[in-house]
Short mmCIF file of C-alpha atoms and ligand atoms in Angstrom, two decimals:
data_model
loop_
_atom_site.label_atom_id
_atom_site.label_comp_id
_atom_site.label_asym_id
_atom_site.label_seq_id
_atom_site.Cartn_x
_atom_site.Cartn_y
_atom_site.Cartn_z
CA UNK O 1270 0.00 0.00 0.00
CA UNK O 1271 0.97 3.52 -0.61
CA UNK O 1272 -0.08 5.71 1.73
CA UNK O 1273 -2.76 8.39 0.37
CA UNK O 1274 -0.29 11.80 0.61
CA UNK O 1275 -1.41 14.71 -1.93
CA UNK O 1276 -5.12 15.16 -0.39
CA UNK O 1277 -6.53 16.75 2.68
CA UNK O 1278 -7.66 13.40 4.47
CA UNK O 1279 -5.89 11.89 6.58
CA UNK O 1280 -3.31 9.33 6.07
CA UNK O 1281 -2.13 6.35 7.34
CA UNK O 1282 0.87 3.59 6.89
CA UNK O 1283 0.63 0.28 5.75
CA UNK O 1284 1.69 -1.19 9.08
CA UNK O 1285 -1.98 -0.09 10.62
CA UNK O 1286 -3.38 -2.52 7.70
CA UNK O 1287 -2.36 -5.50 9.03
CA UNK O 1288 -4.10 -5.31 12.55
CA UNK O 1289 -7.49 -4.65 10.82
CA UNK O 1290 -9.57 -8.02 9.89
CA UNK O 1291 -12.44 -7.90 8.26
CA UNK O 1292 -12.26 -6.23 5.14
CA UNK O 1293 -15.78 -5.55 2.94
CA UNK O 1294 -15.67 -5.27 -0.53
CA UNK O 1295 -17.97 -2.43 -1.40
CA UNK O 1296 -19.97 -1.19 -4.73
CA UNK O 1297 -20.54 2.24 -5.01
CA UNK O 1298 -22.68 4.57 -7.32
CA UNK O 1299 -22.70 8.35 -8.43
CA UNK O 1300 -20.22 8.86 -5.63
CA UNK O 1301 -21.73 7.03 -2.94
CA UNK O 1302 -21.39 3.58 -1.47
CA UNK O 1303 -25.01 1.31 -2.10
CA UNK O 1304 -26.80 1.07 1.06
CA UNK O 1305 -26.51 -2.61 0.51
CA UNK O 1306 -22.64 -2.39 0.91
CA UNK O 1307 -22.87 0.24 3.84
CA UNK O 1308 -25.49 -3.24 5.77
CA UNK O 1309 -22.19 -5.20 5.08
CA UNK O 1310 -20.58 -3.17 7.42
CA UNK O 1311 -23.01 -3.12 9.61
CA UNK O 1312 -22.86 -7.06 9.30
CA UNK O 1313 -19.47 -7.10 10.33
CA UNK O 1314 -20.41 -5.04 13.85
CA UNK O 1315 -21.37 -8.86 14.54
CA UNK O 1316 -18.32 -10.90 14.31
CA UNK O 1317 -17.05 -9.49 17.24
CA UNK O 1318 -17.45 -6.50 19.38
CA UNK O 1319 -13.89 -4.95 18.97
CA UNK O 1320 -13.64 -5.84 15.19
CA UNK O 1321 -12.80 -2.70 13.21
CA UNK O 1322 -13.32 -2.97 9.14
CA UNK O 1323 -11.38 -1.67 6.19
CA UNK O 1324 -13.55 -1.05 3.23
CA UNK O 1325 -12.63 -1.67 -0.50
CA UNK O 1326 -13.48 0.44 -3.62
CA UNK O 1327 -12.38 0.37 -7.00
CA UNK O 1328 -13.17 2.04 -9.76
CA UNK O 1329 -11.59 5.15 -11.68
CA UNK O 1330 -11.89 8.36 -11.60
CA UNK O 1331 -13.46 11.81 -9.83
CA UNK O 1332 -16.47 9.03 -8.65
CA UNK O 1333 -14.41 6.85 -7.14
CA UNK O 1334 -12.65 9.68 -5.07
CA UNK O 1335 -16.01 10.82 -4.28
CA UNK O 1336 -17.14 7.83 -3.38
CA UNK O 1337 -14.14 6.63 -0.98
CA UNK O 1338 -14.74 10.68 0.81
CA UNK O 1339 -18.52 8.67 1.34
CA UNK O 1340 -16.90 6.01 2.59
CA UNK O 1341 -14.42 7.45 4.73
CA UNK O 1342 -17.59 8.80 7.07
CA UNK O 1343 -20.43 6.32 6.10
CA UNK O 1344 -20.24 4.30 9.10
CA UNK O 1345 -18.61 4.39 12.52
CA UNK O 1346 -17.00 1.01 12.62
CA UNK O 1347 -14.80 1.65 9.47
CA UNK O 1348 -11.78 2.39 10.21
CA UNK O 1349 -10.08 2.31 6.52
CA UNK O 1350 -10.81 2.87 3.26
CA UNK O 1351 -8.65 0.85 1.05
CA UNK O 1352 -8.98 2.48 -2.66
CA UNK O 1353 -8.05 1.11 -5.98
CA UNK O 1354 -7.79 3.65 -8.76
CA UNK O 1355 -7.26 2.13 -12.23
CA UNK O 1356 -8.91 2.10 -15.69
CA UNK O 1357 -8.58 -2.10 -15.28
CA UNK O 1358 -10.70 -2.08 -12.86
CA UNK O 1359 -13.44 0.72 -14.00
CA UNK O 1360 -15.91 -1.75 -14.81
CA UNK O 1361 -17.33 -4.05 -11.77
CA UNK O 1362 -16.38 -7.49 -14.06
CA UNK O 1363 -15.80 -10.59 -11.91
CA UNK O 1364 -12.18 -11.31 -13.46
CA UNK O 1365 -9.84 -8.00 -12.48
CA UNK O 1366 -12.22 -7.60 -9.46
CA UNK O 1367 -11.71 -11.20 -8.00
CA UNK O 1368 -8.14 -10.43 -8.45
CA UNK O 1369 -8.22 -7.46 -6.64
CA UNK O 1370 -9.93 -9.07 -3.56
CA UNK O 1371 -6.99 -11.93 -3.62
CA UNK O 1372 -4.08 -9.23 -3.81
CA UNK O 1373 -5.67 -7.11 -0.96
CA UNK O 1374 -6.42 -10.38 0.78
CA UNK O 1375 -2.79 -11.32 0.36
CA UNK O 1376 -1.56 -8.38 2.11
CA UNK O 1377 -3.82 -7.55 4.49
CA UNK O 1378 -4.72 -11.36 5.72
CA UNK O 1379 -8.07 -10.42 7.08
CA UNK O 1380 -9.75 -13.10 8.80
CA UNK O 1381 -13.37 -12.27 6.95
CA UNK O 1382 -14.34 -10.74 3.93
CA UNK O 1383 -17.84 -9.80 3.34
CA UNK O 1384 -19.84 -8.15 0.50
CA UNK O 1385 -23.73 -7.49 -0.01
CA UNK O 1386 -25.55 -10.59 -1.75
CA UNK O 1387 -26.39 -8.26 -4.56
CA UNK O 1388 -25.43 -9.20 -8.27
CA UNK O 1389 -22.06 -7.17 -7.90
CA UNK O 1390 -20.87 -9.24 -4.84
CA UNK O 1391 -22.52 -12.80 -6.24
CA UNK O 1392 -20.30 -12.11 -9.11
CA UNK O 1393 -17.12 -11.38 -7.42
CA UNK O 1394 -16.70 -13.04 -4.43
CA UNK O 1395 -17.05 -16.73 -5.21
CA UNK O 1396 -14.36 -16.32 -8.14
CA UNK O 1397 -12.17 -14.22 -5.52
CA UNK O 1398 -13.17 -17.42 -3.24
CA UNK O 1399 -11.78 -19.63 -5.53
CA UNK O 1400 -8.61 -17.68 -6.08
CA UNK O 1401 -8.19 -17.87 -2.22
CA UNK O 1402 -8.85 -21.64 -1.79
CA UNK O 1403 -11.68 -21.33 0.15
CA UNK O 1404 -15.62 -22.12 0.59
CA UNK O 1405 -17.69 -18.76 0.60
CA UNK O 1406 -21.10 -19.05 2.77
CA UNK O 1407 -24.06 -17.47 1.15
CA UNK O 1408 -26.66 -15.03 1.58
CA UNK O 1409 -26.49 -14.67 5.86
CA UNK O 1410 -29.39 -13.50 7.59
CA UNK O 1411 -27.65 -13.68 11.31
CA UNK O 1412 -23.58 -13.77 12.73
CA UNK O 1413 -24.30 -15.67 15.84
CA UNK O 1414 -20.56 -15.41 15.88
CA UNK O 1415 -17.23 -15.24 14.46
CA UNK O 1416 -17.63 -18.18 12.31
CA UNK O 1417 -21.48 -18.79 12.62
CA UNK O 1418 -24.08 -17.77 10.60
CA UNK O 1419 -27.71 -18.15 10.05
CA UNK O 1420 -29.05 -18.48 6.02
CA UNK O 1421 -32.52 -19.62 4.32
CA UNK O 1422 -32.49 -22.68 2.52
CA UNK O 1423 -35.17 -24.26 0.51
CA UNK O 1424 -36.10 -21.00 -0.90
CA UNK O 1425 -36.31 -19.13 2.56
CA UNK O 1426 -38.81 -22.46 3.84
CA UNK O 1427 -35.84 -23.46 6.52
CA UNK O 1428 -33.05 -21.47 8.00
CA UNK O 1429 -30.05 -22.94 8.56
CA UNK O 1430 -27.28 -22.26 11.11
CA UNK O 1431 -23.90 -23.27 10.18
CA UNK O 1432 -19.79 -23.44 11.48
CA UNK O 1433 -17.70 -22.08 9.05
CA UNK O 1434 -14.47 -24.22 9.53
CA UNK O 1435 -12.26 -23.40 6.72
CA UNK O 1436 -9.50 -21.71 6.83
CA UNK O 1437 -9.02 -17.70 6.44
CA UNK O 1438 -10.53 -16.60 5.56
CA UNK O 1439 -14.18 -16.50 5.84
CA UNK O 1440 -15.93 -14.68 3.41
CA UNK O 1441 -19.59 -14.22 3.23
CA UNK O 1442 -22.33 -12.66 1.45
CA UNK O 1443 -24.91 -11.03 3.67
CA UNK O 1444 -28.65 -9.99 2.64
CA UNK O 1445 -28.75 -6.55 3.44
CA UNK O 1446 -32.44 -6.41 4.56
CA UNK O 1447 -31.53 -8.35 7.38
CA UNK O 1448 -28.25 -5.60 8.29
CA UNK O 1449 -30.26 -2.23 8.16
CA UNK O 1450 -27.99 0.45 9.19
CA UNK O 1451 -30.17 3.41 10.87
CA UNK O 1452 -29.57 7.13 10.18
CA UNK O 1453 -28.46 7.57 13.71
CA UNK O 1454 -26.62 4.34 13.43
CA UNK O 1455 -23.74 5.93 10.96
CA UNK O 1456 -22.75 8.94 12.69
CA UNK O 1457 -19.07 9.22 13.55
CA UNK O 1458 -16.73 12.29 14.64
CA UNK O 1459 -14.19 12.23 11.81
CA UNK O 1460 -13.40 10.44 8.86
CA UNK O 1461 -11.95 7.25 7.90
CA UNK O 1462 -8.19 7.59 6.66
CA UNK O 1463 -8.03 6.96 2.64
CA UNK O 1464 -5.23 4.45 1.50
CA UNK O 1465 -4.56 3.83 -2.06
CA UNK O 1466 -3.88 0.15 -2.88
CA UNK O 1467 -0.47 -0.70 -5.18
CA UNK O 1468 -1.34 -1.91 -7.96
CA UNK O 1469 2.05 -2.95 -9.50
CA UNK O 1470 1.68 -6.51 -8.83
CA UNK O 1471 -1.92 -6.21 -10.57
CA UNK O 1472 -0.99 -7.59 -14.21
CA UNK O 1473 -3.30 -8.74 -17.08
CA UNK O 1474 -3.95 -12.04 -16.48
CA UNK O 1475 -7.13 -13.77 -17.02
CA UNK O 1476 -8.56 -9.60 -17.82
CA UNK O 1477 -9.36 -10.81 -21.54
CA UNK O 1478 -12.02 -13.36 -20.52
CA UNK O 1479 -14.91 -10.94 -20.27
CA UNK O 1480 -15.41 -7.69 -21.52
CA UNK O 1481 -17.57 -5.01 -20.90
CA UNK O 1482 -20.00 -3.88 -23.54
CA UNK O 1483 -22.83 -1.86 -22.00
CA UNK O 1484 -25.07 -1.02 -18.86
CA UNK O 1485 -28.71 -0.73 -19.20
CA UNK O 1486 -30.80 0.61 -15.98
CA UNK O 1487 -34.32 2.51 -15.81
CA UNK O 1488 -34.04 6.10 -16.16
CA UNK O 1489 -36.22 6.42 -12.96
CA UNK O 1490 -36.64 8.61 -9.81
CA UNK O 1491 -38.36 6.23 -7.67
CA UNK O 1492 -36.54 4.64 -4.91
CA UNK O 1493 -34.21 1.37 -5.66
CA UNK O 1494 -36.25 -1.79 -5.17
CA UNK O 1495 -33.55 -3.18 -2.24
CA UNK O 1496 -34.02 -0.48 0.38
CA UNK O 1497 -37.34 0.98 -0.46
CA UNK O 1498 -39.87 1.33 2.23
CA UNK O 1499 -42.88 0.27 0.15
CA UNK O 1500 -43.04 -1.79 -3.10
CA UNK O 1501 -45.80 -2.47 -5.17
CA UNK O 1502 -45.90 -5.42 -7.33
CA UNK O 1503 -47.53 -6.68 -9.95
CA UNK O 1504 -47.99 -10.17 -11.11
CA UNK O 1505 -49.51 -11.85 -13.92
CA UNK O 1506 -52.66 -10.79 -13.04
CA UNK O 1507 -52.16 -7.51 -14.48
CA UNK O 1508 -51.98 -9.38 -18.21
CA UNK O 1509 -50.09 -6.56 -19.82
CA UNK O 1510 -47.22 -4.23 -20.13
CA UNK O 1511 -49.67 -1.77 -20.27
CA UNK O 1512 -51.50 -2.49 -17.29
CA UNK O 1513 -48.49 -2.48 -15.52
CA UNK O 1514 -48.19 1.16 -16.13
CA UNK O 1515 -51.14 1.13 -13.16
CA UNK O 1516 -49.22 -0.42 -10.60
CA UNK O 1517 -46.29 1.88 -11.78
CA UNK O 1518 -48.36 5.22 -11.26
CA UNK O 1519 -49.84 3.79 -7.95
CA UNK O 1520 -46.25 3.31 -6.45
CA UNK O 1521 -45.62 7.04 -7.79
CA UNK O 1522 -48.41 7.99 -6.00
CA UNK O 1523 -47.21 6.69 -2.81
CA UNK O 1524 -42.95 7.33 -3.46
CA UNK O 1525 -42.60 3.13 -3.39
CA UNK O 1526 -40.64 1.08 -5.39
CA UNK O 1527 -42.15 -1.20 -8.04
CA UNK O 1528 -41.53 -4.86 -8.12
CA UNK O 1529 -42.64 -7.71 -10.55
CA UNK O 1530 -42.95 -11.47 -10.28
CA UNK O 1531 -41.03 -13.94 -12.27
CA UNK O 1532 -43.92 -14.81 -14.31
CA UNK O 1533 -44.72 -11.10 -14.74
CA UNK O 1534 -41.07 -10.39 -16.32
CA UNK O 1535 -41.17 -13.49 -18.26
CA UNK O 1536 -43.91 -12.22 -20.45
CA UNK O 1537 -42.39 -9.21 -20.63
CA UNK O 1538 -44.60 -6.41 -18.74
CA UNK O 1539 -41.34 -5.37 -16.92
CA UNK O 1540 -37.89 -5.75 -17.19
CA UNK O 1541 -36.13 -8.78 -15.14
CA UNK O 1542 -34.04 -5.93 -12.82
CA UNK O 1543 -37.85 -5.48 -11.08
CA UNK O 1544 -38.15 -9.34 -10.28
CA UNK O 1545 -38.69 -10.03 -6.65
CA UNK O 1546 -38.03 -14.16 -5.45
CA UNK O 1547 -35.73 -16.55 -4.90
CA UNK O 1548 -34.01 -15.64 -8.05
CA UNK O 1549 -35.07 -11.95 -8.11
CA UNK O 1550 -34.35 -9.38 -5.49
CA UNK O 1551 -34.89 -9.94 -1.95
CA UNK O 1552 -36.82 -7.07 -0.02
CA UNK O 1553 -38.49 -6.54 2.94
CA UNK O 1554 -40.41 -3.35 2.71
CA UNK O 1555 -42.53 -1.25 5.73
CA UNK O 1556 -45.11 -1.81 3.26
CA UNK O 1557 -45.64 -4.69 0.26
CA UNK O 1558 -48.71 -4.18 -1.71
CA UNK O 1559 -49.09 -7.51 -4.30
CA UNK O 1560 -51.68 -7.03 -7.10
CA UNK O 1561 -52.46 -9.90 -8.91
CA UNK O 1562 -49.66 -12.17 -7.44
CA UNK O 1563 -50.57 -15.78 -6.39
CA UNK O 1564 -47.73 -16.22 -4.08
CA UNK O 1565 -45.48 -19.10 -5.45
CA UNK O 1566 -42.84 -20.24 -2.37
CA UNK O 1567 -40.34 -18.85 -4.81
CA UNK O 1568 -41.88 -15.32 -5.22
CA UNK O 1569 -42.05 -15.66 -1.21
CA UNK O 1570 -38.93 -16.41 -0.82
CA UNK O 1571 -37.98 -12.74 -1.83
CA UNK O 1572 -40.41 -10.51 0.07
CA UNK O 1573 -41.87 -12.50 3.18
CA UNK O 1574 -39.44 -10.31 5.40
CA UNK O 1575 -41.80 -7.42 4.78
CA UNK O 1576 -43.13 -5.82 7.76
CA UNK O 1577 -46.72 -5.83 6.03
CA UNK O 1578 -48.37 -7.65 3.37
CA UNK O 1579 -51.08 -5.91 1.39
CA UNK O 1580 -52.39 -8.67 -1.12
CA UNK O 1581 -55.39 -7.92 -3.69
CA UNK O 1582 -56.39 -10.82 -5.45
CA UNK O 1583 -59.70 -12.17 -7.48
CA UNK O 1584 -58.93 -15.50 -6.04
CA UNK O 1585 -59.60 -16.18 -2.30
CA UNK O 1586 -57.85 -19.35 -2.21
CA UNK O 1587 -54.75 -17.74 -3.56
CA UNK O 1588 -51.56 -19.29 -1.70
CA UNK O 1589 -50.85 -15.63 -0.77
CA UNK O 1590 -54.14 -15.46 1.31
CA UNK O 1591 -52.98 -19.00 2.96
CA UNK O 1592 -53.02 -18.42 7.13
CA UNK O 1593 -51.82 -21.92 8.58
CA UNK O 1594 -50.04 -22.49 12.09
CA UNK O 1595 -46.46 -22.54 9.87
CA UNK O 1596 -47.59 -19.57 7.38
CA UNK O 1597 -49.25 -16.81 7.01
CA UNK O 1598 -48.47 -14.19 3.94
CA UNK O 1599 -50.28 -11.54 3.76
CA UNK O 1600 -51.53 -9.43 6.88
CA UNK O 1601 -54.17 -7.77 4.95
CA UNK O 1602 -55.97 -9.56 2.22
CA UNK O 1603 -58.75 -7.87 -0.35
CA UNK O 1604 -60.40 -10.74 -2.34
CA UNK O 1605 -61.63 -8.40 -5.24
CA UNK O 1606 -60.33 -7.50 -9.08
CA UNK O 1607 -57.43 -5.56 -9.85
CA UNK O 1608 -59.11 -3.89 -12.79
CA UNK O 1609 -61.30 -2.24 -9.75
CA UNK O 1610 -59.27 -1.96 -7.06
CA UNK O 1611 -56.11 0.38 -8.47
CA UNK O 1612 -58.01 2.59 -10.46
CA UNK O 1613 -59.81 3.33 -7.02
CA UNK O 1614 -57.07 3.87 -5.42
CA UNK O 1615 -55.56 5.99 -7.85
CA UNK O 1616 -58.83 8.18 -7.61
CA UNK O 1617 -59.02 8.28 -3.86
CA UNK O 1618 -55.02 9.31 -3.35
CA UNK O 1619 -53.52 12.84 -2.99
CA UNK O 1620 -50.97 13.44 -5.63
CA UNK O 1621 -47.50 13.20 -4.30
P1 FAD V 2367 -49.62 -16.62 -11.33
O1 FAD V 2367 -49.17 -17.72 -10.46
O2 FAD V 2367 -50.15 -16.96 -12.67
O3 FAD V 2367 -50.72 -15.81 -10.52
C1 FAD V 2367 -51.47 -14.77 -11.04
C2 FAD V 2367 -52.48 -14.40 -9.98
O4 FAD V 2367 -53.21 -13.27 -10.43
C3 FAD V 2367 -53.50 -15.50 -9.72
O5 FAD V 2367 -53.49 -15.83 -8.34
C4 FAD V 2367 -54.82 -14.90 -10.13
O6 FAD V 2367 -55.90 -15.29 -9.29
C5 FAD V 2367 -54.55 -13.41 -10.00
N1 FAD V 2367 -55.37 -12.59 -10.88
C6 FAD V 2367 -55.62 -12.75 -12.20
N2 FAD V 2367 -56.39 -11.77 -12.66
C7 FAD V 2367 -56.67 -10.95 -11.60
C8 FAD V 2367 -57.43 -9.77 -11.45
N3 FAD V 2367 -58.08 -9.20 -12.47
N4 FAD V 2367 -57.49 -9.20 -10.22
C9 FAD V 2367 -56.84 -9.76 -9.15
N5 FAD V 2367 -56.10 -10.90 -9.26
C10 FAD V 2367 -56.02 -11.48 -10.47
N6 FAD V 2367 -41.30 -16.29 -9.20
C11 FAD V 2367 -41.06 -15.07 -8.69
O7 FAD V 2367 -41.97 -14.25 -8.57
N7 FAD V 2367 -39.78 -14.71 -8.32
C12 FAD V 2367 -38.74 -15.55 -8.42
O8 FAD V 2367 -37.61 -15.17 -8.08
C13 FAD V 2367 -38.97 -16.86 -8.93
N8 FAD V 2367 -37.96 -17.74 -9.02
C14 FAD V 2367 -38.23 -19.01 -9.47
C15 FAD V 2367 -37.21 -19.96 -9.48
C16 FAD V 2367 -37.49 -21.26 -9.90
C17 FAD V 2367 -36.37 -22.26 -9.88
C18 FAD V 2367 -38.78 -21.61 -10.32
C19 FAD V 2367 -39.09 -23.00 -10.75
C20 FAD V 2367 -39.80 -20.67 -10.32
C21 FAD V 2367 -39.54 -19.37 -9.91
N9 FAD V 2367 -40.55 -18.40 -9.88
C22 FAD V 2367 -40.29 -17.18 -9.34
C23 FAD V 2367 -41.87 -18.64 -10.49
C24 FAD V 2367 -42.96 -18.99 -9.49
O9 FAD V 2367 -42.98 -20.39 -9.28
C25 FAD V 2367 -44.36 -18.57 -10.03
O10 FAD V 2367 -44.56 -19.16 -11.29
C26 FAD V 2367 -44.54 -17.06 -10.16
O11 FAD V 2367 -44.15 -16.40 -8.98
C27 FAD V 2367 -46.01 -16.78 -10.43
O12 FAD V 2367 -46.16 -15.41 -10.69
P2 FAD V 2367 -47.58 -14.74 -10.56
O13 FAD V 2367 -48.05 -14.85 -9.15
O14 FAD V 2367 -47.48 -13.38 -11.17
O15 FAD V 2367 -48.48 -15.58 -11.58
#
């Protein structure tokens, strides 16, 4: 490491580094770190009481130095920001990343590694897990522990508590929902010291196996579908992409998210970015309001964390209306027809 000298944060040597050990590899956006990656940290709070966390960005550019500022005074247990400037690593691909994580790993021997279970950290960390000879554990609800975590199996119908006994070290994903990070949680007196990572080792091996062509994402103003406080879905039901557009003015309405089942995106009302399940997003709103959603265990699987269920359905035996001893989805239920009940709701709201 070379320490960060020309800028008016503070610095600090590369002999600090190797006392800190947990390090969290971190996406960040328009100069910010994701809330999902700032709930990694937060994660880490759990693996023991005195454990103090270096964060890693990398990118290029102004962003990136924006974005490592964010960092440097995002959360009080950080206590680095390790930052890798370079034009290799400008796009989040899994290949130069991966190799990053296994060159700072190499260094810095941290004892855990953890990143958000988003697509950016399912991407990286396994192949940076497999560069480091070990077993990453997946999508953690609870640290019970230095090496024990809870994390849903059968699509969220069982939770499982398991020992990490690998070696070091132990890297995890972690569902953010289950990390929130309040606003009062984050406050802390000064920043973070910055510390640029060498690179000179870094090389271009393996780089030419992907490539970077594009990024497509919604041009929208409404909240990100991870951390909102309410989403509003749509299923099948709605039997258009133009229907949708009701469920999309409804969330509008009431500044929520919008979210889609599988079978939804599959016939192409929404884009697949807006799936919520087992192999969507996971959420768990204040608020989820399901239109025309039966509630298959795997669209469950994504969004039964909610606080409350709002479910409006034509069908009263709907799984989503199912209240057993074991289950029971929605907290609110409206047996009644879509094609009714928005528009209503649409006339009876206050514009935003
Ligand atoms: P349907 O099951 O067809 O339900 C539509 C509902 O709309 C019905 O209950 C119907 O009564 C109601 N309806 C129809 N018209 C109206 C109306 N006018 N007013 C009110 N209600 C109306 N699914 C996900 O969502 N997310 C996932 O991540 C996911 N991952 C999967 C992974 C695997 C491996 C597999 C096998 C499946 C996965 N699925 C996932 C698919 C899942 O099994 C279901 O097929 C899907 O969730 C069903 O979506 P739906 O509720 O919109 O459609």
């Amino acid at each position: 490491l070379r320490a960060f000298r020309d800028r008016s944060i503070t610095s600090r040597t590369a002999s600090n580094y190797r006392l800190l050990s947990t390090l969290v590899l971190a996406e960040h956006e328009g100069g910010s770190v994701k809330t999902s990656s700032v709930s990694a940290v937060e994660a880490a709070k759990y693996l023991s009481e005195d454990n103090s966390v270096s964060i890693l960005l990398a990118g290029s550019g102004p962003s990136l130095q924006k974005a490592a500022e964010h960092a440097a005074s995002c959360h009080p247990s950080i206590s680095q920001v390790l930052m890798s400037d370079s034009e290799k690593l400008k796009y989040p691909l899994a290949e130069p990343w991966a190799r990053l994580v296994h060159l700072v790993q190499k260094k810095g021997s941290y004892s855990h590694i953890i990143a958000a279970s988003g697509s950016f950290g399912k991407n990286i960390l396994p192949r940076a897990a497999a560069l480091l000879d070990v077993s990453p554990v997946t999508d953690v609800t609870e640290i019970s522990g230095s090496n024990q975590f809870v994390r849903p199996i059968y699509a969220g119908n069982a939770l499982c508590t398991v020992q990490y006994t690998g070696s070091n070290p132990c890297m995890l994903t972690i569902r953010s929902t289950s990390f929130p990070v309040a606003p009062s949680d984050n406050a802390r007196s000064s920043a973070a010291p910055i510390l640029q990572v060498d690179l000179s080792t870094f090389g271009e091996e393996g780089m030419e196996k992907s490539r970077y062509i594009k990024q497509s994402s919604l041009d929208t103003e409404r909240p990100d579908l991870g951390n909102a406080r309410v989403v509003v879905t749509g299923g099948r039901g709605l039997k258009s992409a133009e229907n949708f557009n009701m469920v999309e003015k409804l969330a509008e309405k009431l500044g929520a998210a919008v979210g889609a089942t599988r079978a939804a995106v599959d016939a192409g009302f929404v884009p697949n970015e807006l799936q919520v399940g087992q192999t969507g997003k996971i959420v768990a709103p204040e608020l989820y309001i399901a239109f025309g959603v039966s509630g298959a265990i795997q669209h469950l699987a994504g969004m039964r964390d909610s606080k409350v269920i709002v479910a409006v359905n034509k069908d009263s035996d709907a799984p989503i209306f199912q209240q057993t001893l074991e289950l029971q989805v929605a907290d609110y239920g409206l047996v009644g027809d879509l094609f009714e009940v928005i528009p209503e709701l649409l006339q009876k709201l206050p514009e935003k």
